[in-house]
Amino acid sequence: MVLGEGHQRFIQTMMIRGIVNEQEAKTLHHHCCEVHKEHYVADKLEEFIQVVNSKLESLNMKIRTRASEDDGMPCYALVNTANNQLTRMSSDYADNELELFRRTMDLIMSSDDGTASSTDILNSADSLQTRKLTMSAAECLLKRLVSDDWLVEKQGDYSLSTRCVMDMEPFIRTMYDDEQVKVCAVCHCLAFKCQICANPLCTVKIHNPCAEKYFKKKPVQRCPGCSELWPNKVTECRQSVSQRQR
Amino acid sequence: PTTSQVQKGMEKLTKAQIDEKTTELVQYILMKDQKKIPVKRADIVKNVLKEYKNVFQEIMNRAQQRLEQVFGFKVVEIDAKNHVYILINKLEPAEGSEMISGNPKTGLLFVILSLVYMKGGVVPEALVWNTLKKMKVDLGERHPEFGDVKKLVTDEFVRQRYLEYTKVPHTEPVKYNFTWGQRAEVEVSKHKILQFLGELHSQDPQRWSQQYKDASSQRSSRAPQPSTSSQR
Ligand SMILES: [Mg+2]
Ligand SMILES: [Mg+2]
Ligand SMILES: [Zn+2]
Ligand SMILES: [Zn+2]
């Protein structure tokens, strides 16, 4: 089976865009089929992507999907599946810059809320093993990492962007302890920003949007792991279209 | 290396090794292309193939095939002596996308390419700066979209081989001319330039009779089908 021009256009566009939300992916699917007058079926985006992925697989590439931890809306990104992320980033970042990025990831992975404060990150800049980064160079680097969509910044705290998580997942699962690699008990995807069970012996974690869905019709909210009462406030998640990640 | 040497070299490699190197080369070329940096054979050998350098052509052929079949990109050698390659897009630019409304840098580049084309292939830099100034793109000021305009035009576009910026000999102070670069020659069809100008001025391309004739003959030639650069 050979890819049609519609598939190729989809791949090219995904490479340029980086990450798109569900609506953008659907529109792009339609556009690609239209332009090349290829057979289009609405709501068959997943099948279309499967065809694309069947050809990308042997090139260690894939179009992956991940729901935003804020509003649960799915995003799509073309990512590498090999475990060599930092090597690939070395064409854009110096070795000490990559080391600071790695330290930032370490801070995020060992946090309880998936964030690293800019203070903690900038302090790491001083004690790098490769080469020290000045305060201003480190601040510049953080701006670039946000602009290149590896990190997201909110009120001085940094977290991994949705695209970064999709791209780095093999690396994260290999390089960090089971304890640090949190997984949502409902959707089984990596969890950074999530609710945790009140029971100190229970390790269950649930994304906010997943909790909203899971506890929706349950009159009493109990942990799916240990049945303790779930203490977290389960609020209505914003149903608006998720923000573009760039 | 001779054909039989290449064959012998390939026989020593397992299928997994061949596939692995092909994948690496595809990703390397895509990464360079994303930055519009032409790919040199010497760099491929140094950074990707390494000890597999004897089988360069075989691995390169496979990589080219994947780039065409999966991504719709064609590998074109723009320098046969030094073996330098770029990717061109086999897909035609889609209506309503990109050419004018997309990446603003591309719009700026097209203005300059068109100007050079309309003036017969070479233009003194002063004319380019004056034209841009009329479009409110002033060398003297930092542009909100393009930043340092002179750097973008004389450094970035030149490095990407869209333009050539050459000294005019015996000029004091030194003056430069602009011509199309190798990538523009391959990627941008004259027809697209006329289309761009037509859209810009809402006129029928056939009004520029000589240039249009010239472009029509290029289109039917046996040269690889040029297309406008993909948006990066
Ligand atoms: Mg914190
Ligand atoms: Mg030339
Ligand atoms: Zn979840
Ligand atoms: Zn529990």
Short mmCIF file of C-alpha atoms and ligand atoms in Angstrom, two decimals:
data_model
loop_
_atom_site.label_atom_id
_atom_site.label_comp_id
_atom_site.label_asym_id
_atom_site.label_seq_id
_atom_site.Cartn_x
_atom_site.Cartn_y
_atom_site.Cartn_z
CA MET A 1 0.00 0.00 0.00
CA VAL A 2 1.33 3.37 -1.05
CA LEU A 3 0.54 6.71 0.51
CA GLY A 4 -1.52 9.12 -1.55
CA GLU A 5 -0.66 12.80 -1.94
CA GLY A 6 -3.33 13.62 0.64
CA HIS A 7 -1.46 11.55 3.22
CA GLN A 8 1.85 13.15 2.23
CA ARG A 9 0.39 16.63 2.55
CA PHE A 10 -0.95 15.72 5.99
CA ILE A 11 2.49 14.54 7.09
CA GLN A 12 4.22 17.64 5.68
CA THR A 13 1.78 19.94 7.43
CA MET A 14 2.08 18.10 10.74
CA MET A 15 5.87 18.48 10.53
CA ILE A 16 5.50 22.23 10.13
CA ARG A 17 2.74 22.74 12.70
CA GLY A 18 4.25 20.64 15.49
CA ILE A 19 1.04 20.03 17.41
CA VAL A 20 -2.60 20.59 16.48
CA ASN A 21 -5.86 20.21 18.39
CA GLU A 22 -8.65 17.85 17.37
CA GLN A 23 -10.58 20.38 15.32
CA GLU A 24 -7.47 21.45 13.45
CA ALA A 25 -6.60 17.82 12.73
CA LYS A 26 -10.08 17.17 11.36
CA THR A 27 -9.95 20.27 9.19
CA LEU A 28 -6.52 19.30 7.92
CA HIS A 29 -7.75 15.79 7.10
CA HIS A 30 -10.59 17.25 5.05
CA HIS A 31 -8.31 19.79 3.34
CA CYS A 32 -5.73 17.15 2.36
CA CYS A 33 -8.36 14.89 0.82
CA GLU A 34 -10.05 17.81 -0.96
CA VAL A 35 -6.87 19.23 -2.49
CA HIS A 36 -5.85 15.91 -3.98
CA LYS A 37 -9.38 14.82 -4.78
CA GLU A 38 -8.99 11.74 -2.66
CA HIS A 39 -11.74 9.80 -1.01
CA TYR A 40 -12.81 11.57 2.19
CA VAL A 41 -14.99 10.26 4.97
CA ALA A 42 -15.72 12.58 7.85
CA ASP A 43 -15.05 11.09 11.29
CA LYS A 44 -12.49 8.69 9.82
CA LEU A 45 -9.51 10.75 10.97
CA GLU A 46 -8.21 7.87 13.12
CA GLU A 47 -8.19 5.47 10.17
CA PHE A 48 -6.47 8.08 8.00
CA ILE A 49 -3.80 8.51 10.67
CA GLN A 50 -3.38 4.75 10.98
CA VAL A 51 -2.56 4.54 7.28
CA VAL A 52 -0.03 7.35 7.66
CA ASN A 53 1.50 5.70 10.74
CA SER A 54 1.87 2.37 8.96
CA LYS A 55 4.41 4.05 6.67
CA LEU A 56 6.05 6.23 9.32
CA GLU A 57 6.66 3.34 11.70
CA SER A 58 9.82 2.00 10.07
CA LEU A 59 11.24 5.54 10.06
CA ASN A 60 10.81 5.74 13.85
CA MET A 61 8.10 8.37 13.48
CA LYS A 62 4.46 8.44 14.44
CA ILE A 63 1.47 10.73 14.68
CA ARG A 64 0.50 10.45 18.31
CA THR A 65 -2.41 11.75 20.28
CA ARG A 66 -2.61 12.94 23.86
CA ALA A 67 -5.38 14.69 25.78
CA SER A 68 -4.56 18.04 27.34
CA GLU A 69 -4.32 17.75 31.12
CA ASP A 70 -6.26 21.01 31.43
CA ASP A 71 -9.40 20.38 29.43
CA GLY A 72 -9.14 16.78 28.25
CA MET A 73 -9.25 17.73 24.57
CA PRO A 74 -7.12 15.54 22.30
CA CYS A 75 -4.08 16.92 20.47
CA TYR A 76 -2.07 15.37 17.65
CA ALA A 77 1.65 15.65 16.99
CA LEU A 78 4.20 14.04 14.69
CA VAL A 79 6.93 12.71 16.97
CA ASN A 80 9.93 10.42 16.96
CA THR A 81 9.50 7.03 18.57
CA ALA A 82 13.17 6.26 19.14
CA ASN A 83 14.63 6.94 22.53
CA ASN A 84 17.16 9.50 21.33
CA GLN A 85 15.39 12.75 22.00
CA LEU A 86 18.26 14.63 23.60
CA THR A 87 20.58 13.63 20.75
CA ARG A 88 18.12 15.03 18.27
CA MET A 89 17.82 18.26 20.24
CA SER A 90 21.60 18.69 20.11
CA SER A 91 21.30 20.25 16.66
CA ASP A 92 19.45 23.16 18.25
CA TYR A 93 20.89 23.39 21.75
CA ALA A 94 24.40 23.47 23.21
CA ASP A 95 25.50 20.70 25.56
CA ASN A 96 25.14 22.82 28.71
CA GLU A 97 21.72 24.02 27.53
CA LEU A 98 20.62 20.42 27.12
CA GLU A 99 21.97 19.66 30.56
CA LEU A 100 19.84 22.43 32.06
CA PHE A 101 16.83 21.14 30.16
CA ARG A 102 17.52 17.69 31.57
CA ARG A 103 17.77 19.14 35.10
CA THR A 104 14.45 20.89 34.52
CA MET A 105 12.90 17.59 33.54
CA ASP A 106 14.36 15.99 36.67
CA LEU A 107 12.75 18.70 38.81
CA ILE A 108 9.42 18.26 37.05
CA MET A 109 9.48 14.47 37.34
CA SER A 110 10.18 14.58 41.07
CA SER A 111 7.54 17.25 41.78
CA ASP A 112 4.02 16.45 42.93
CA ASP A 113 2.34 18.84 40.49
CA GLY A 114 4.43 18.45 37.33
CA THR A 115 6.11 21.84 37.65
CA ALA A 116 9.55 23.29 38.32
CA SER A 117 9.88 26.84 39.60
CA SER A 118 12.09 29.22 37.65
CA THR A 119 14.06 29.78 40.87
CA ASP A 120 14.95 26.11 41.15
CA ILE A 121 15.82 25.89 37.46
CA LEU A 122 18.02 28.98 37.53
CA ASN A 123 19.79 27.68 40.64
CA SER A 124 20.67 24.51 38.70
CA ALA A 125 22.33 26.65 36.04
CA ASP A 126 25.12 27.35 38.49
CA SER A 127 26.09 23.74 39.13
CA LEU A 128 26.04 22.20 35.67
CA GLN A 129 28.65 19.54 34.96
CA THR A 130 29.25 20.52 31.33
CA ARG A 131 29.63 24.28 31.57
CA LYS A 132 28.03 26.87 33.80
CA LEU A 133 25.23 28.97 32.30
CA THR A 134 24.91 32.58 33.39
CA MET A 135 21.61 33.72 34.85
CA SER A 136 20.73 35.68 31.74
CA ALA A 137 21.75 32.85 29.42
CA ALA A 138 19.59 30.47 31.44
CA GLU A 139 16.63 32.87 31.25
CA CYS A 140 17.13 33.17 27.48
CA LEU A 141 17.27 29.41 27.21
CA LEU A 142 13.99 29.03 29.07
CA LYS A 143 12.35 31.51 26.68
CA ARG A 144 13.64 29.49 23.72
CA LEU A 145 12.46 26.21 25.20
CA VAL A 146 8.99 27.72 25.56
CA SER A 147 9.09 29.20 22.07
CA ASP A 148 10.22 25.84 20.62
CA ASP A 149 7.35 24.18 22.48
CA TRP A 150 9.28 21.96 24.86
CA LEU A 151 8.17 23.78 28.02
CA VAL A 152 5.13 25.76 29.05
CA GLU A 153 5.43 28.65 31.50
CA LYS A 154 2.71 29.82 33.86
CA GLN A 155 3.33 32.34 36.62
CA GLY A 156 6.99 31.48 36.94
CA ASP A 157 6.46 27.71 36.97
CA TYR A 158 7.54 25.50 34.10
CA SER A 159 5.94 22.24 32.96
CA LEU A 160 6.41 19.95 29.96
CA SER A 161 4.30 20.90 26.93
CA THR A 162 1.83 18.36 25.60
CA ARG A 163 4.00 17.98 22.49
CA CYS A 164 7.09 17.43 24.64
CA VAL A 165 5.37 14.67 26.61
CA MET A 166 4.31 12.92 23.40
CA ASP A 167 7.80 13.15 21.99
CA MET A 168 9.70 12.31 25.17
CA GLU A 169 7.53 9.53 26.50
CA PRO A 170 9.94 6.69 25.62
CA PHE A 171 12.78 8.68 27.18
CA ILE A 172 10.76 9.46 30.31
CA ARG A 173 9.67 5.88 30.84
CA THR A 174 13.25 4.64 30.46
CA MET A 175 15.16 7.28 32.41
CA TYR A 176 12.96 7.79 35.46
CA ASP A 177 11.91 5.53 38.34
CA ASP A 178 8.52 3.90 38.45
CA GLU A 179 7.78 6.13 41.43
CA GLN A 180 8.41 9.28 39.44
CA VAL A 181 6.59 8.14 36.32
CA LYS A 182 2.99 8.86 37.31
CA VAL A 183 0.21 7.33 35.28
CA CYS A 184 -3.47 8.20 35.38
CA ALA A 185 -5.59 5.33 36.71
CA VAL A 186 -8.44 6.17 34.33
CA CYS A 187 -6.78 6.83 30.94
CA HIS A 188 -3.41 5.16 31.68
CA CYS A 189 -1.43 8.00 30.11
CA LEU A 190 1.42 9.89 31.74
CA ALA A 191 0.14 12.21 34.45
CA PHE A 192 1.85 15.39 35.56
CA LYS A 193 -0.97 17.60 36.77
CA CYS A 194 -3.38 15.31 38.58
CA GLN A 195 -5.44 14.52 41.65
CA ILE A 196 -4.14 11.93 44.12
CA CYS A 197 -5.85 9.53 46.46
CA ALA A 198 -6.12 10.66 50.11
CA ASN A 199 -5.09 7.22 51.31
CA PRO A 200 -1.31 7.37 52.01
CA LEU A 201 -0.93 3.71 51.07
CA CYS A 202 -2.64 4.15 47.70
CA THR A 203 -0.80 5.35 44.62
CA VAL A 204 -3.82 6.14 42.45
CA LYS A 205 -3.63 9.38 40.48
CA ILE A 206 -6.26 10.78 38.13
CA HIS A 207 -6.16 13.67 35.66
CA ASN A 208 -8.66 16.45 36.38
CA PRO A 209 -10.64 15.92 33.15
CA CYS A 210 -10.52 12.14 33.67
CA ALA A 211 -11.84 12.55 37.22
CA GLU A 212 -14.70 14.68 35.97
CA LYS A 213 -15.68 11.96 33.51
CA TYR A 214 -15.10 9.05 35.90
CA PHE A 215 -17.04 10.43 38.87
CA LYS A 216 -19.74 12.09 36.77
CA LYS A 217 -22.67 9.85 37.56
CA LYS A 218 -21.42 8.43 40.82
CA PRO A 219 -23.34 9.73 43.85
CA VAL A 220 -20.44 8.81 46.13
CA GLN A 221 -16.94 9.38 44.83
CA ARG A 222 -14.56 6.55 45.74
CA CYS A 223 -11.03 5.77 44.65
CA PRO A 224 -11.00 3.13 41.90
CA GLY A 225 -7.96 1.57 43.56
CA CYS A 226 -8.68 1.40 47.29
CA SER A 227 -12.31 2.59 47.58
CA GLU A 228 -11.50 5.37 50.05
CA LEU A 229 -13.60 8.46 49.65
CA TRP A 230 -12.14 10.63 46.93
CA PRO A 231 -11.48 13.96 48.61
CA ASN A 232 -10.58 16.06 45.60
CA LYS A 233 -13.03 18.59 44.32
CA VAL A 234 -14.20 17.32 40.95
CA THR A 235 -15.09 20.41 38.95
CA GLU A 236 -16.61 20.92 35.56
CA CYS A 237 -13.77 21.07 33.01
CA ARG A 238 -13.84 23.72 30.37
CA GLN A 239 -15.29 22.19 27.22
CA SER A 240 -13.83 24.89 24.99
CA VAL A 241 -11.37 23.97 22.26
CA SER A 242 -7.94 23.55 23.80
CA GLN A 243 -5.39 26.27 23.20
CA ARG A 244 -2.89 25.88 20.38
CA GLN A 245 0.33 24.73 22.00
CA ARG A 246 2.55 27.19 20.08
CA PRO B 1 33.96 2.58 -4.73
CA THR B 2 33.07 0.32 -7.67
CA THR B 3 29.69 -1.30 -8.04
CA SER B 4 31.01 -4.66 -6.92
CA GLN B 5 32.69 -3.04 -3.91
CA VAL B 6 29.40 -1.44 -2.98
CA GLN B 7 27.64 -4.75 -3.45
CA LYS B 8 30.19 -6.52 -1.26
CA GLY B 9 29.80 -3.76 1.31
CA MET B 10 26.03 -4.12 1.31
CA GLU B 11 26.27 -7.91 1.68
CA LYS B 12 28.18 -7.50 4.94
CA LEU B 13 25.35 -5.47 6.44
CA THR B 14 22.27 -7.03 7.94
CA LYS B 15 18.86 -5.81 6.83
CA ALA B 16 18.42 -4.25 10.26
CA GLN B 17 21.62 -2.24 9.88
CA ILE B 18 20.63 -1.06 6.41
CA ASP B 19 17.18 -0.01 7.64
CA GLU B 20 18.67 1.72 10.66
CA LYS B 21 21.07 3.81 8.57
CA THR B 22 18.33 4.62 6.06
CA THR B 23 16.10 5.86 8.88
CA GLU B 24 18.90 7.94 10.34
CA LEU B 25 19.66 9.47 6.96
CA VAL B 26 16.00 10.31 6.30
CA GLN B 27 15.75 12.06 9.67
CA TYR B 28 19.05 13.87 9.12
CA ILE B 29 17.94 15.22 5.73
CA LEU B 30 14.54 16.26 7.11
CA MET B 31 16.19 18.08 9.99
CA LYS B 32 18.54 19.99 7.68
CA ASP B 33 15.71 20.78 5.31
CA GLN B 34 13.58 22.16 8.11
CA LYS B 35 16.29 24.78 8.58
CA LYS B 36 16.75 25.14 4.82
CA ILE B 37 20.39 24.11 5.16
CA PRO B 38 21.62 22.25 2.07
CA VAL B 39 22.95 18.78 2.89
CA LYS B 40 26.53 17.92 1.97
CA ARG B 41 27.66 14.40 1.20
CA ALA B 42 30.73 14.91 3.37
CA ASP B 43 28.52 15.75 6.35
CA ILE B 44 26.30 12.73 5.71
CA VAL B 45 29.35 10.48 5.76
CA LYS B 46 30.76 12.12 8.87
CA ASN B 47 27.56 12.39 10.93
CA VAL B 48 25.32 9.56 9.76
CA LEU B 49 27.05 6.83 7.76
CA LYS B 50 30.42 6.85 9.54
CA GLU B 51 31.90 3.39 9.07
CA TYR B 52 29.23 2.61 6.44
CA LYS B 53 30.58 5.24 4.06
CA ASN B 54 31.32 2.71 1.31
CA VAL B 55 27.65 2.11 0.81
CA PHE B 56 26.70 5.78 0.67
CA GLN B 57 24.94 5.55 -2.68
CA GLU B 58 22.85 2.53 -1.71
CA ILE B 59 21.70 4.05 1.58
CA MET B 60 21.12 7.41 -0.11
CA ASN B 61 18.97 5.77 -2.78
CA ARG B 62 16.84 4.11 -0.13
CA ALA B 63 16.52 7.35 1.82
CA GLN B 64 15.49 9.21 -1.34
CA GLN B 65 12.85 6.63 -2.02
CA ARG B 66 11.37 6.94 1.48
CA LEU B 67 11.41 10.73 1.28
CA GLU B 68 9.46 10.58 -1.98
CA GLN B 69 6.97 7.89 -1.05
CA VAL B 70 6.23 8.90 2.53
CA PHE B 71 6.70 12.68 2.55
CA GLY B 72 6.35 13.73 -1.10
CA PHE B 73 9.84 15.26 -1.14
CA LYS B 74 12.33 14.92 -3.97
CA VAL B 75 16.07 15.02 -3.31
CA VAL B 76 17.82 17.26 -5.83
CA GLU B 77 21.58 17.65 -6.18
CA ILE B 78 22.22 21.36 -6.59
CA ASP B 79 26.00 21.02 -6.70
CA ALA B 80 27.25 18.02 -8.64
CA LYS B 81 30.91 18.68 -7.89
CA ASN B 82 30.69 18.97 -4.12
CA HIS B 83 27.59 16.76 -3.84
CA VAL B 84 25.19 19.11 -2.13
CA TYR B 85 21.50 18.25 -1.90
CA ILE B 86 18.22 19.95 -1.08
CA LEU B 87 14.63 18.75 -0.83
CA ILE B 88 11.98 20.09 -3.13
CA ASN B 89 8.27 19.58 -2.72
CA LYS B 90 6.59 17.27 -5.20
CA LEU B 91 3.21 18.49 -3.99
CA GLU B 92 1.91 21.62 -5.63
CA PRO B 93 1.11 24.44 -3.22
CA ALA B 94 -2.56 24.17 -2.38
CA GLU B 95 -4.92 26.97 -3.30
CA GLY B 96 -5.69 29.21 -0.42
CA SER B 97 -2.67 28.11 1.55
CA GLU B 98 0.68 29.57 2.17
CA MET B 99 1.96 31.44 -0.85
CA ILE B 100 0.93 34.87 0.21
CA SER B 101 -1.01 34.49 3.40
CA GLY B 102 1.27 32.06 5.20
CA ASN B 103 4.82 32.60 6.35
CA PRO B 104 5.47 36.32 5.93
CA LYS B 105 9.15 35.66 5.25
CA THR B 106 8.14 33.75 2.13
CA GLY B 107 6.06 36.71 0.96
CA LEU B 108 9.05 38.98 1.41
CA LEU B 109 11.31 36.54 -0.40
CA PHE B 110 8.87 36.33 -3.30
CA VAL B 111 8.80 40.09 -3.63
CA ILE B 112 12.58 40.09 -4.04
CA LEU B 113 12.66 37.06 -6.35
CA SER B 114 9.97 38.67 -8.50
CA LEU B 115 11.84 41.94 -8.66
CA VAL B 116 15.04 40.19 -9.75
CA TYR B 117 13.13 38.16 -12.30
CA MET B 118 11.34 41.17 -13.80
CA LYS B 119 14.61 43.04 -14.11
CA GLY B 120 16.17 40.28 -16.18
CA GLY B 121 17.91 38.27 -13.45
CA VAL B 122 20.14 40.74 -11.63
CA VAL B 123 19.29 43.75 -9.52
CA PRO B 124 21.46 46.24 -7.61
CA GLU B 125 20.78 46.06 -3.87
CA ALA B 126 19.72 49.70 -3.73
CA LEU B 127 16.70 48.88 -5.86
CA VAL B 128 15.71 46.05 -3.54
CA TRP B 129 15.95 48.26 -0.45
CA ASN B 130 13.96 51.03 -2.14
CA THR B 131 11.24 48.59 -3.19
CA LEU B 132 11.00 47.22 0.33
CA LYS B 133 10.92 50.71 1.76
CA LYS B 134 7.85 51.45 -0.36
CA MET B 135 6.24 48.43 1.32
CA LYS B 136 7.10 49.88 4.72
CA VAL B 137 9.93 47.41 5.26
CA ASP B 138 12.74 49.74 6.19
CA LEU B 139 16.37 48.63 6.58
CA GLY B 140 17.00 51.27 9.18
CA GLU B 141 14.32 50.09 11.61
CA ARG B 142 13.84 46.78 13.35
CA HIS B 143 10.78 45.22 11.67
CA PRO B 144 8.15 43.70 13.99
CA GLU B 145 7.84 40.62 11.78
CA PHE B 146 11.28 40.25 10.19
CA GLY B 147 13.58 41.77 12.79
CA ASP B 148 16.87 42.78 11.18
CA VAL B 149 15.73 42.95 7.56
CA LYS B 150 19.18 43.31 6.04
CA LYS B 151 20.38 40.22 7.94
CA LEU B 152 17.33 38.24 6.85
CA VAL B 153 17.81 39.12 3.20
CA THR B 154 21.61 39.13 2.83
CA ASP B 155 22.40 36.41 5.36
CA GLU B 156 19.50 34.02 5.97
CA PHE B 157 18.03 33.98 2.43
CA VAL B 158 21.55 33.70 1.00
CA ARG B 159 22.57 30.88 3.36
CA GLN B 160 19.41 29.06 2.36
CA ARG B 161 20.48 29.53 -1.30
CA TYR B 162 17.35 31.47 -2.30
CA LEU B 163 19.38 34.54 -3.19
CA GLU B 164 22.93 35.36 -4.16
CA TYR B 165 24.47 38.57 -2.90
CA THR B 166 27.57 39.34 -4.94
CA LYS B 167 30.02 42.21 -4.85
CA VAL B 168 30.14 44.43 -7.91
CA PRO B 169 33.87 44.75 -8.68
CA HIS B 170 35.63 48.12 -8.61
CA THR B 171 32.90 49.87 -6.69
CA GLU B 172 33.73 52.31 -3.92
CA PRO B 173 31.89 52.23 -1.58
CA VAL B 174 31.30 48.50 -2.23
CA LYS B 175 28.02 47.74 -3.96
CA TYR B 176 26.23 44.41 -4.21
CA ASN B 177 23.86 42.80 -6.68
CA PHE B 178 21.12 40.28 -6.03
CA THR B 179 20.49 37.26 -8.25
CA TRP B 180 18.45 34.10 -7.75
CA GLY B 181 20.23 31.42 -5.74
CA GLN B 182 20.48 27.74 -6.62
CA ARG B 183 17.52 26.75 -4.46
CA ALA B 184 15.29 29.35 -6.09
CA GLU B 185 16.36 28.14 -9.53
CA VAL B 186 15.23 24.65 -8.66
CA GLU B 187 12.25 25.27 -6.38
CA VAL B 188 10.54 28.34 -7.75
CA SER B 189 9.04 28.20 -11.20
CA LYS B 190 8.89 31.40 -13.18
CA HIS B 191 5.24 30.61 -13.62
CA LYS B 192 4.68 30.83 -9.89
CA ILE B 193 6.44 34.18 -9.81
CA LEU B 194 4.06 35.56 -12.41
CA GLN B 195 1.13 34.09 -10.57
CA PHE B 196 2.37 35.75 -7.39
CA LEU B 197 2.76 39.08 -9.14
CA GLY B 198 -0.65 38.71 -10.70
CA GLU B 199 -2.24 38.10 -7.35
CA LEU B 200 -0.27 40.95 -5.85
CA HIS B 201 -1.46 43.39 -8.46
CA SER B 202 -4.71 41.65 -9.38
CA GLN B 203 -3.76 41.51 -13.00
CA ASP B 204 -3.76 38.73 -15.57
CA PRO B 205 -0.25 37.18 -15.85
CA GLN B 206 -0.51 37.24 -19.66
CA ARG B 207 -0.06 40.98 -19.60
CA TRP B 208 3.66 40.50 -18.98
CA SER B 209 4.09 38.94 -22.40
CA GLN B 210 7.83 38.21 -22.70
CA GLN B 211 8.29 36.94 -19.19
CA TYR B 212 5.15 34.82 -19.51
CA LYS B 213 6.41 33.21 -22.75
CA ASP B 214 9.69 32.48 -21.05
CA ALA B 215 7.90 30.90 -18.09
CA SER B 216 5.64 28.78 -20.29
CA SER B 217 8.65 27.29 -22.06
CA GLN B 218 10.33 26.47 -18.74
CA ARG B 219 7.22 24.66 -17.58
CA SER B 220 7.21 22.26 -20.50
CA SER B 221 10.94 21.50 -20.31
CA ARG B 222 12.28 18.19 -19.10
CA ALA B 223 13.83 19.73 -16.01
CA PRO B 224 12.51 18.35 -12.70
CA GLN B 225 9.10 19.85 -11.99
CA PRO B 226 9.79 22.92 -9.88
CA SER B 227 7.43 23.93 -7.15
CA THR B 228 7.41 26.68 -4.61
CA SER B 229 9.23 26.02 -1.40
CA SER B 230 7.30 24.39 1.36
CA GLN B 231 6.55 26.70 4.25
CA ARG B 232 9.00 26.48 7.09
MG MG C 1 6.61 23.83 42.63
MG MG C 2 22.44 31.74 -9.85
ZN ZN C 3 -6.25 10.49 32.66
ZN ZN C 4 -6.91 5.05 46.60
#
